[in-house]
PDB file of C-alpha atoms in Angstrom:
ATOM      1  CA  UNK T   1      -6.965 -39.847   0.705  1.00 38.00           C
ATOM      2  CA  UNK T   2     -10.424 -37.811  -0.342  1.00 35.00           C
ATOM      3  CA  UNK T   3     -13.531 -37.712   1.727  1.00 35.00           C
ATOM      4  CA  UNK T   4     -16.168 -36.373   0.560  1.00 33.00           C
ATOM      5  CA  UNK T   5     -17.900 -35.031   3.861  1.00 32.00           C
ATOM      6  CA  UNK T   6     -18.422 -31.171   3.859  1.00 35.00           C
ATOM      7  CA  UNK T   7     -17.867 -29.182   6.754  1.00 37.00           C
ATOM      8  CA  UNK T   8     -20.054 -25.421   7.127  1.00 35.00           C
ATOM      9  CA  UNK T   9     -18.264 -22.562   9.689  1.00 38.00           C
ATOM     10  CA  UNK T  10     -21.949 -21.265  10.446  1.00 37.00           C
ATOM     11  CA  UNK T  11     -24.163 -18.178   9.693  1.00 33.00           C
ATOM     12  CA  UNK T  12     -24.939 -15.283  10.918  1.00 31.00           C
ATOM     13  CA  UNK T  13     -27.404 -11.901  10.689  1.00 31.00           C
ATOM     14  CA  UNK T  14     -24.632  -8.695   9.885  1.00 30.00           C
ATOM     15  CA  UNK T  15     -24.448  -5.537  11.804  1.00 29.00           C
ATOM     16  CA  UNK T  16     -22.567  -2.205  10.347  1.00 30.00           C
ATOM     17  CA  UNK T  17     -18.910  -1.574  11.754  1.00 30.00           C
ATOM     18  CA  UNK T  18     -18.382   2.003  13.690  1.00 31.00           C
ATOM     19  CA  UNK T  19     -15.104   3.419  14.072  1.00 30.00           C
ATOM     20  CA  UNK T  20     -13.803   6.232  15.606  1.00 29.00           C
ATOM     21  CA  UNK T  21     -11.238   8.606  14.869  1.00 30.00           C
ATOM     22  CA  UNK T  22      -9.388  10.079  18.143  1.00 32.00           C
ATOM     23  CA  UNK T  23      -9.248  13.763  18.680  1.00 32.00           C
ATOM     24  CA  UNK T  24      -6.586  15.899  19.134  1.00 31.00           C
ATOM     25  CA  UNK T  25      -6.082  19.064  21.752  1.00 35.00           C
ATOM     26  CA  UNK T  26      -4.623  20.126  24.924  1.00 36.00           C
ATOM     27  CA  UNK T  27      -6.055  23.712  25.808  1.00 38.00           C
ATOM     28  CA  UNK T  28      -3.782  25.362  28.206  1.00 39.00           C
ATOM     29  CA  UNK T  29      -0.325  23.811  27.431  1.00 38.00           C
ATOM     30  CA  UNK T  30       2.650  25.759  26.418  1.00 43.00           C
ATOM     31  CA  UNK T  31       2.296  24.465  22.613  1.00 44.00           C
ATOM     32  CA  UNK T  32       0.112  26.821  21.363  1.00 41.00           C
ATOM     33  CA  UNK T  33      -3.473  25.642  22.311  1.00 43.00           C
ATOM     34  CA  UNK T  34      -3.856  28.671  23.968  1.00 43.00           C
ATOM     35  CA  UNK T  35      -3.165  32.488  23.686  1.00 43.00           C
ATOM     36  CA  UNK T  36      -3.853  35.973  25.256  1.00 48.00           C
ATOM     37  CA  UNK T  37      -5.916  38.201  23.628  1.00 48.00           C
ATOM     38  CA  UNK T  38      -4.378  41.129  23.756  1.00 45.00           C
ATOM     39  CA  UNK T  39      -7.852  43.230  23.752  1.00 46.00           C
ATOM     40  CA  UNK T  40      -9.160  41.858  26.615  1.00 47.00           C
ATOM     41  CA  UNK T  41      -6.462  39.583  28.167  1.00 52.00           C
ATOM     42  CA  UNK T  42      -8.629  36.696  28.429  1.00 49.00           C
ATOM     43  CA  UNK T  43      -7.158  33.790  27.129  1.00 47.00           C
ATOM     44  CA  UNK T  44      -8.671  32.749  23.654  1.00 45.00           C
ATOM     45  CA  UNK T  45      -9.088  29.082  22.896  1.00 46.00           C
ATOM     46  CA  UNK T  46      -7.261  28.302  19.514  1.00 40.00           C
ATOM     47  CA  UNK T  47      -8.040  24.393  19.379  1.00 39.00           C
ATOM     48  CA  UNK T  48     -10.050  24.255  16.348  1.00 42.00           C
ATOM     49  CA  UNK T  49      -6.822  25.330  14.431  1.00 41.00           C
ATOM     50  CA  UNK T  50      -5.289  22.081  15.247  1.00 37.00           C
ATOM     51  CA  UNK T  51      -5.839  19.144  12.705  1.00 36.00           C
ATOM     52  CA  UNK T  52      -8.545  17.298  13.073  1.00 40.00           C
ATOM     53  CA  UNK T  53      -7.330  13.588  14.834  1.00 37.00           C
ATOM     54  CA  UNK T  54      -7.562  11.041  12.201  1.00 39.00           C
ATOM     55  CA  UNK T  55      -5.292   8.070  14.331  1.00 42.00           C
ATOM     56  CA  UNK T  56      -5.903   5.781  17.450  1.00 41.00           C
ATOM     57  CA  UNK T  57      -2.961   5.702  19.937  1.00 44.00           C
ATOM     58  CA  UNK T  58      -0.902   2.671  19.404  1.00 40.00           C
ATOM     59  CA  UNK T  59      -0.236   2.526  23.384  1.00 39.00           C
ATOM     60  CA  UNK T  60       3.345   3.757  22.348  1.00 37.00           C
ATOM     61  CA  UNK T  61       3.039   7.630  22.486  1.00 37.00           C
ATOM     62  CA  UNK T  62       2.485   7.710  18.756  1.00 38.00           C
ATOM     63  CA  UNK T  63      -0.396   6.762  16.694  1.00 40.00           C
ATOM     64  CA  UNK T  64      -1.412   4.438  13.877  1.00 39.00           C
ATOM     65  CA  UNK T  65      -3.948   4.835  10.804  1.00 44.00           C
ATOM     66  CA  UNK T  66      -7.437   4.697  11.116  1.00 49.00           C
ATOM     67  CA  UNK T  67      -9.141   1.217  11.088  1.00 61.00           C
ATOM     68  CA  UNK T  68      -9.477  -1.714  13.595  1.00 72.00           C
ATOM     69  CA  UNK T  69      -9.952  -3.492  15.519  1.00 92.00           C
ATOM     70  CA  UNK T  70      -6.044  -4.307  14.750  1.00 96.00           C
ATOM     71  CA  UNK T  71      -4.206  -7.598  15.774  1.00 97.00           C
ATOM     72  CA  UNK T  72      -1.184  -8.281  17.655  1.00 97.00           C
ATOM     73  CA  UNK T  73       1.109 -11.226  18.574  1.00 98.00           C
ATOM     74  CA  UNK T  74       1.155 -11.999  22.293  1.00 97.00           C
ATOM     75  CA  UNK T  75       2.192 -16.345  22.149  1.00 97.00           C
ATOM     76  CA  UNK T  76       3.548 -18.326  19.808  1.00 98.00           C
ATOM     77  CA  UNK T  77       4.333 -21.833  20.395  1.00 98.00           C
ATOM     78  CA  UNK T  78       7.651 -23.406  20.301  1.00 97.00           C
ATOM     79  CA  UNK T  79       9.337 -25.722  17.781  1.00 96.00           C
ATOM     80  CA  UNK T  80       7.444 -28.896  18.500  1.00 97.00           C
ATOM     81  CA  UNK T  81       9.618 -32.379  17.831  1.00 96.00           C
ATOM     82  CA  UNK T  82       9.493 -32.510  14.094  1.00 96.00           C
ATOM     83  CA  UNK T  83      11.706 -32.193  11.223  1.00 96.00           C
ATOM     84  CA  UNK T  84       9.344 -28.827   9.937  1.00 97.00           C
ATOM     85  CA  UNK T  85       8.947 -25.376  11.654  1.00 98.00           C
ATOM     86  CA  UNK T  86       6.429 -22.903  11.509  1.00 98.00           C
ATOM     87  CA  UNK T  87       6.464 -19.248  11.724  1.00 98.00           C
ATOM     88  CA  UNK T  88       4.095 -16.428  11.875  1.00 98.00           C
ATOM     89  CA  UNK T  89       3.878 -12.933  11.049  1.00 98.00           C
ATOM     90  CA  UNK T  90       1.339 -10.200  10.385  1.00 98.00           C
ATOM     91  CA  UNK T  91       1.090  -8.266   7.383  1.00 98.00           C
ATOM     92  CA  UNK T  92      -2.190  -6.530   7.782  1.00 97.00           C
ATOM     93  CA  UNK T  93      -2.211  -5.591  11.799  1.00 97.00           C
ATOM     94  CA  UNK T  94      -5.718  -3.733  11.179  1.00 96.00           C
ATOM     95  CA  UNK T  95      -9.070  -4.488   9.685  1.00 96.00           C
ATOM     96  CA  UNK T  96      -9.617  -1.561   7.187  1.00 96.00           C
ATOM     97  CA  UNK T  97     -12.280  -1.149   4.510  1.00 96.00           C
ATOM     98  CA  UNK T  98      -9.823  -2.915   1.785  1.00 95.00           C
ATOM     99  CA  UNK T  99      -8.707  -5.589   3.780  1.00 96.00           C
ATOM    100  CA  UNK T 100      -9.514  -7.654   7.260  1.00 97.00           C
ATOM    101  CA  UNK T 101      -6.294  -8.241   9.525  1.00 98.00           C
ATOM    102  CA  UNK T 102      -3.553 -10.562   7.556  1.00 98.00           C
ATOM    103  CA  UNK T 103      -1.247 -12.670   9.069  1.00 98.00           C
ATOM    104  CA  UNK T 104       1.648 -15.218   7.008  1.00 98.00           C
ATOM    105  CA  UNK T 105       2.198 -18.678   7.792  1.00 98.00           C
ATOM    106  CA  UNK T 106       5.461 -20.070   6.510  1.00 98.00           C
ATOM    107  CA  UNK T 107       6.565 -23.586   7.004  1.00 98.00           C
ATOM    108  CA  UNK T 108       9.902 -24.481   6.872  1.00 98.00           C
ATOM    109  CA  UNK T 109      11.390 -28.083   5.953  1.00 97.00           C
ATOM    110  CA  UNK T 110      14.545 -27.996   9.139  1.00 96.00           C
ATOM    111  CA  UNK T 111      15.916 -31.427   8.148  1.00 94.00           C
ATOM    112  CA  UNK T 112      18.099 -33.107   5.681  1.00 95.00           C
ATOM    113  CA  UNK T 113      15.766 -34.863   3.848  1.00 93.00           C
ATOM    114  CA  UNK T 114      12.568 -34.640   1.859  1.00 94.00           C
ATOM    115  CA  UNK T 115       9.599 -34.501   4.063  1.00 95.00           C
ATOM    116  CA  UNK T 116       5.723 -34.893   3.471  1.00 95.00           C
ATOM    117  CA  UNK T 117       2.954 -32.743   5.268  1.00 97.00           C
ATOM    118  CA  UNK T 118      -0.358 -33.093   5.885  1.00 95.00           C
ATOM    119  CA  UNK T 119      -3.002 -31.829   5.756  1.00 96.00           C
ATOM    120  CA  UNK T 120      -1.484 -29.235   3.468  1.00 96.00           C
ATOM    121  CA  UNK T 121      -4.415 -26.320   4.459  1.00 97.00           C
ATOM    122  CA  UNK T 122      -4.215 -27.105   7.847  1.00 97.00           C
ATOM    123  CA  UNK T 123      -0.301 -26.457   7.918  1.00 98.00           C
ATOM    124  CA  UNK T 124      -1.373 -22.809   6.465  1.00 98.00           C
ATOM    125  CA  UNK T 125      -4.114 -22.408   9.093  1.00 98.00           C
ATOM    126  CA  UNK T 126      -6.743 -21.898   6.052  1.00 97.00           C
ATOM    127  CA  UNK T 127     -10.033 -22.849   7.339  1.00 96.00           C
ATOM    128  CA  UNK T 128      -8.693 -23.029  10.718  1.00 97.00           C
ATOM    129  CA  UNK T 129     -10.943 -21.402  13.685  1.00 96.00           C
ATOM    130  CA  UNK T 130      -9.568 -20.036  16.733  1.00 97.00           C
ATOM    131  CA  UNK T 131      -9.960 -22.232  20.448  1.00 97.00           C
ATOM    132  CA  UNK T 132     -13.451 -20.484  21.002  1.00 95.00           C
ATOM    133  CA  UNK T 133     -14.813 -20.749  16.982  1.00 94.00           C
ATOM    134  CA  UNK T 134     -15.270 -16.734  17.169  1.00 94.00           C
ATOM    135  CA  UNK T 135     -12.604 -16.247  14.175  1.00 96.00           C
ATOM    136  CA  UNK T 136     -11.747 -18.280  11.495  1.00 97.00           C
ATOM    137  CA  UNK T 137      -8.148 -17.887   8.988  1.00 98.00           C
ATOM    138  CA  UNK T 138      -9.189 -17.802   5.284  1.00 98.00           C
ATOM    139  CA  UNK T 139      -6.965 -17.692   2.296  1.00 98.00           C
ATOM    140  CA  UNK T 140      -6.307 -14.646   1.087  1.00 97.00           C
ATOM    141  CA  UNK T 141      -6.950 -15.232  -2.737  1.00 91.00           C
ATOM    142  CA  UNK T 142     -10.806 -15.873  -1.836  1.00 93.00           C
ATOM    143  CA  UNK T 143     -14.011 -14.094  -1.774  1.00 93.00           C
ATOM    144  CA  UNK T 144     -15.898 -14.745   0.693  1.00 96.00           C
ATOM    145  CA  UNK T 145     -19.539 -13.221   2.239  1.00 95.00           C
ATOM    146  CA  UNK T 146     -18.515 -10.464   4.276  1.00 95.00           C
ATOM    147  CA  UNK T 147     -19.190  -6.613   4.473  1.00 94.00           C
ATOM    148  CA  UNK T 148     -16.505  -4.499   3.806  1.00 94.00           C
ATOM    149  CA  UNK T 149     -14.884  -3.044   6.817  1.00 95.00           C
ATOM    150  CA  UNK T 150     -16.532  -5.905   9.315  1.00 95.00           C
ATOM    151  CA  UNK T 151     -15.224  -8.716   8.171  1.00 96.00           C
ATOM    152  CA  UNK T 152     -17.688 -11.123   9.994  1.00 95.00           C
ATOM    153  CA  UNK T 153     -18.899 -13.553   7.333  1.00 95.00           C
ATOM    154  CA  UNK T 154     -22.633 -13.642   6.774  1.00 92.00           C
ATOM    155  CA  UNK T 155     -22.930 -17.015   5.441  1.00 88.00           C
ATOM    156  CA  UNK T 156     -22.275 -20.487   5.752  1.00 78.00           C
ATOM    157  CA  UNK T 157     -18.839 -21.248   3.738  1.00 86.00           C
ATOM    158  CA  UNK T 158     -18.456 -24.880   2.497  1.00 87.00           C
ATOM    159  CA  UNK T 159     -15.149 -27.170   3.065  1.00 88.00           C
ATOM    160  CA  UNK T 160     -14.371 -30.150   1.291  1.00 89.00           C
ATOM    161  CA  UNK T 161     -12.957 -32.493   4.021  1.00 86.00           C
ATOM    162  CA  UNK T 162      -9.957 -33.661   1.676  1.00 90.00           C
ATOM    163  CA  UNK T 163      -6.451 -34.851   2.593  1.00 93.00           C
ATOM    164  CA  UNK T 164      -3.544 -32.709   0.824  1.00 94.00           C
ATOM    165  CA  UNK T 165      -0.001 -33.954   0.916  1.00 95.00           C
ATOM    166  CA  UNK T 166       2.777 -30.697   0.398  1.00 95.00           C
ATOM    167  CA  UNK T 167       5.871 -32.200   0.306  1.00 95.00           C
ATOM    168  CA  UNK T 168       9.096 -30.065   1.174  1.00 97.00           C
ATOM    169  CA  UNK T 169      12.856 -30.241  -0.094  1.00 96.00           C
ATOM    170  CA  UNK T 170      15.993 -29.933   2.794  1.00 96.00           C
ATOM    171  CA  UNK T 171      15.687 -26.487   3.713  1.00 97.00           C
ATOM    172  CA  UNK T 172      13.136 -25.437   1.605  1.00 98.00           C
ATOM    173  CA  UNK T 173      10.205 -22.995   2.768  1.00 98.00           C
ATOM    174  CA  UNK T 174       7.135 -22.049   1.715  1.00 98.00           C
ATOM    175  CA  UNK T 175       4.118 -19.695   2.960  1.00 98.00           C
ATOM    176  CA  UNK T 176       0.284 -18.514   2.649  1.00 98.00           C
ATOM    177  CA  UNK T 177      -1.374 -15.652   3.304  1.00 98.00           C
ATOM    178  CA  UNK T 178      -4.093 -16.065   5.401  1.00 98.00           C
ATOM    179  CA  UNK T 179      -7.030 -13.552   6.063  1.00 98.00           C
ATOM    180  CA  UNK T 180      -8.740 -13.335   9.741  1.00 98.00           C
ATOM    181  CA  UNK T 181     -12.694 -13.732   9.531  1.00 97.00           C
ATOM    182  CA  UNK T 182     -15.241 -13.418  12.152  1.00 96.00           C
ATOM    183  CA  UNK T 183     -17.201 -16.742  12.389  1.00 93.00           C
ATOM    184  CA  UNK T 184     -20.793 -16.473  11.311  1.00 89.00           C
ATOM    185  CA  UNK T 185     -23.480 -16.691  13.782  1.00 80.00           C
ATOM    186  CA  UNK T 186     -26.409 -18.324  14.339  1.00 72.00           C
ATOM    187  CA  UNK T 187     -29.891 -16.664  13.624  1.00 67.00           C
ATOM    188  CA  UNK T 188     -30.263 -16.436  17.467  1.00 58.00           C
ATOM    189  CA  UNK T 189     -26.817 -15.033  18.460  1.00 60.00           C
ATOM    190  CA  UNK T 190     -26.016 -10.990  18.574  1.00 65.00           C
ATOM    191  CA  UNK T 191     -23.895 -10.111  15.415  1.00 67.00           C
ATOM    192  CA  UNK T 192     -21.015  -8.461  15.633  1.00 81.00           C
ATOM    193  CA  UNK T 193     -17.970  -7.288  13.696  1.00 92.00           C
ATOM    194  CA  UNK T 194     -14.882  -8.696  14.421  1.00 95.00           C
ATOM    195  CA  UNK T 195     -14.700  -9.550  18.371  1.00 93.00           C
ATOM    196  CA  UNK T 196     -11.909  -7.997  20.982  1.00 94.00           C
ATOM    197  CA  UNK T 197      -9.810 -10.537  23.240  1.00 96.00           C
ATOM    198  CA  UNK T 198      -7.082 -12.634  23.413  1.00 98.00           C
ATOM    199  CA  UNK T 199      -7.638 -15.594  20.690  1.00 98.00           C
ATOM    200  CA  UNK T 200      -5.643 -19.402  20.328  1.00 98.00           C
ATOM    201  CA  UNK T 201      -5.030 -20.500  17.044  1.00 98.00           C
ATOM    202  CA  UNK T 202      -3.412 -24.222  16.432  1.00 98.00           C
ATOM    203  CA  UNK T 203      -3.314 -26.773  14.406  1.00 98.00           C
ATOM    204  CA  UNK T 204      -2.394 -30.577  14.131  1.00 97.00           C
ATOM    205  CA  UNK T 205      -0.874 -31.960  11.849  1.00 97.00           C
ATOM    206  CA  UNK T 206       1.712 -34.774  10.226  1.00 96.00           C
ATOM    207  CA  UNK T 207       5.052 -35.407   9.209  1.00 95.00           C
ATOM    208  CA  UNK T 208       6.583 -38.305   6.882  1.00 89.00           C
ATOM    209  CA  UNK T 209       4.587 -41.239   6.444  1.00 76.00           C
ATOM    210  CA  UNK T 210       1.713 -39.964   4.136  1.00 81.00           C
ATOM    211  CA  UNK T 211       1.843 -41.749   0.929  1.00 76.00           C
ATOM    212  CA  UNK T 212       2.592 -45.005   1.270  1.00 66.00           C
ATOM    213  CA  UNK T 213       5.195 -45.165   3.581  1.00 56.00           C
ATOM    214  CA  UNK T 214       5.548 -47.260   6.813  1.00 56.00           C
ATOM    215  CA  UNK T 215       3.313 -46.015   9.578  1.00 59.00           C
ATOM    216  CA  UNK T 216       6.737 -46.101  11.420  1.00 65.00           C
ATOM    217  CA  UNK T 217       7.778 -42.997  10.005  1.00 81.00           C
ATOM    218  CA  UNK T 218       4.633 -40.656  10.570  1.00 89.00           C
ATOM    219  CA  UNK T 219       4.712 -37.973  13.127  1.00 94.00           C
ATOM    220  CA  UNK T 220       2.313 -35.875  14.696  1.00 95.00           C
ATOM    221  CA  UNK T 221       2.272 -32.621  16.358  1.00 97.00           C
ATOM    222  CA  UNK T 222       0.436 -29.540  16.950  1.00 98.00           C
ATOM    223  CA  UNK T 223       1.552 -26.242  16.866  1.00 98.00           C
ATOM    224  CA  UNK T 224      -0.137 -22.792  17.343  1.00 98.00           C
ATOM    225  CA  UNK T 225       0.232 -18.819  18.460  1.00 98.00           C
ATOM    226  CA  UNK T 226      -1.853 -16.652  20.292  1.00 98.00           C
ATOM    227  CA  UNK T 227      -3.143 -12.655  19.290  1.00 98.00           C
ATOM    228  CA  UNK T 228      -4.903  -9.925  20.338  1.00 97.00           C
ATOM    229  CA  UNK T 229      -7.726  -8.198  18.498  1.00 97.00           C
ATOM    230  CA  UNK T 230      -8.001  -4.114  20.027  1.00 94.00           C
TER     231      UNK T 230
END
C-alpha cells in the first residue's frame, strides 16, 4: 500500500551548544594538592600542576569524555504478544561534535515461521518522535539540517507516508541504526539544543497479514523504551 500524503516534523530558529568541561582539584588533601614551603612554612597551593579536567562525572566515581548531553536507558517495554521481539541498545550514549546520541533497534523473528512486518520504518523507530514530539529517531545513513554538536534540526524534514512490508525468516534478526534529533521548532518557540528529561519512545505496529493474507492472521501491538538525556 503507497500513500502519497507527506508528513513535516517542524522548524525551528538554532541556538549554539555550550559545554563544559569539569575541573579538577582538592587543595588541602593528603594527595599532593598541597605542600609546605619550607622558606616560610606557609602552605603553597600546587593545584595548577594538576591536569586540566577534560571529563563530566558519570555519577559512578569515574568520569566519561567530553560531550553531552548523553543518553541512558531507564524502561523498556516487555515482549508484547507477537511472534517478533524487539531490542534496544545504545551505541553513541553522548552527543559529540561527530555524532548526536545513537541507539540500535533490532527486531527479532521468535517464531517458527515466516512472518511479515509493517510498517518496516516504524519497526526501526526511523522517523519516530518521542511521547512529547521534543526528539525525533532518524536513520543514521542520512543528512539531515542540523548544527554540528546540537543536533536540533533547523528545518522541516519531509516523510513519504508509505507502507513497507520487511518480512523475517524463523529466527532471523535484523537491526538499524537510528540517530536521536531534537524536533524543530516553531518560529515562536525558544530553540534549544537537545532537551534534558526523561523521554517515551514507542511504536505500533503489525504482524502477519500484510500482503494479501486473511485479515485473520494480522496482529497488532505496540512496543517502546524509555531514556534519559543528562
Amino acid at each position: 500500500m503507497s500513500l502519497t500524503r507527506r508528513t513535516l516534523l517542524g522548524s525551528t530558529a538554532l541556538l549554539s551548544f555550550g559545554l563544559l568541561a569539569g575541573c579538577v582539584g582538592n587543595g588541602g588533601s593528603d594527595d599532593g594538592a598541597t605542600t609546605d614551603d619550607p622558606t616560610t612554612d606557609e602552605p603553597t597551593d600546587t593545584t595548577d600542576d594538576l591536569p586540566d579536567g577534560n571529563g563530566t562525572d558519570d555519577g559512578a566515581g569515574g568520569t566519561r569524555p567530553s560531550g553531552g548531553p548523553g543518553i541512558s536507558l531507564v524502561g523498556v517495554d516487555d515482549a508484547p504478544d507477537v511472534p517478533v521481539e524487539h531490542e534496544v541498545e545504545i551505541t553513541e550514549d553522548l552527543a559529540t561534535d561527530e555524532h548526536p546520541p545513537q541507539v540500535r533497534i533490532t527486531l527479532t523473528n521468535t517464531g517458527d515461521e515466516t512472518v511479515e512486518v509493517g510498517e518496516g520504518r516504524t519497526v526501526f523507530f526511523q522517523y519516530v518522535s518521542d511521547t512529547t514530539s521534543d526528539l525525533v529517531f532518524l536513520p543514521a545513513d542520512g543528512e539531515y539540517p542540523a548544527e554540528a554538536g546540537c543536533w536540533r534540526l533547523e528545518d522541516h524534514i519531509a516523510v513519504t507516508d508509505e507502507y513497507r512490508i520487511l518480512s523475517l525468516e524463523p529466527g532471523e534478526s535484523r537491526s538499524e541504526l537510528v540517530d536521536l534529533y531534537g524536533v524543530a521548532q516553531s518560529e515562536d518557540e525558544e530553540a534549544s539544543c537537545l532537551p534534558v528529561g526523561e523521554f517515551r519512545f514507542e511504536a505500533s505496529f503489525a504482524v502477519g497479514g500484510l500482503s494479501g493474507a486473511s485479515d485473520d492472521e494480522r496482529q497488532e501491538a505496540t512496543w517502546g523504551f524509555s531514556l534519559t538525556l543528562e
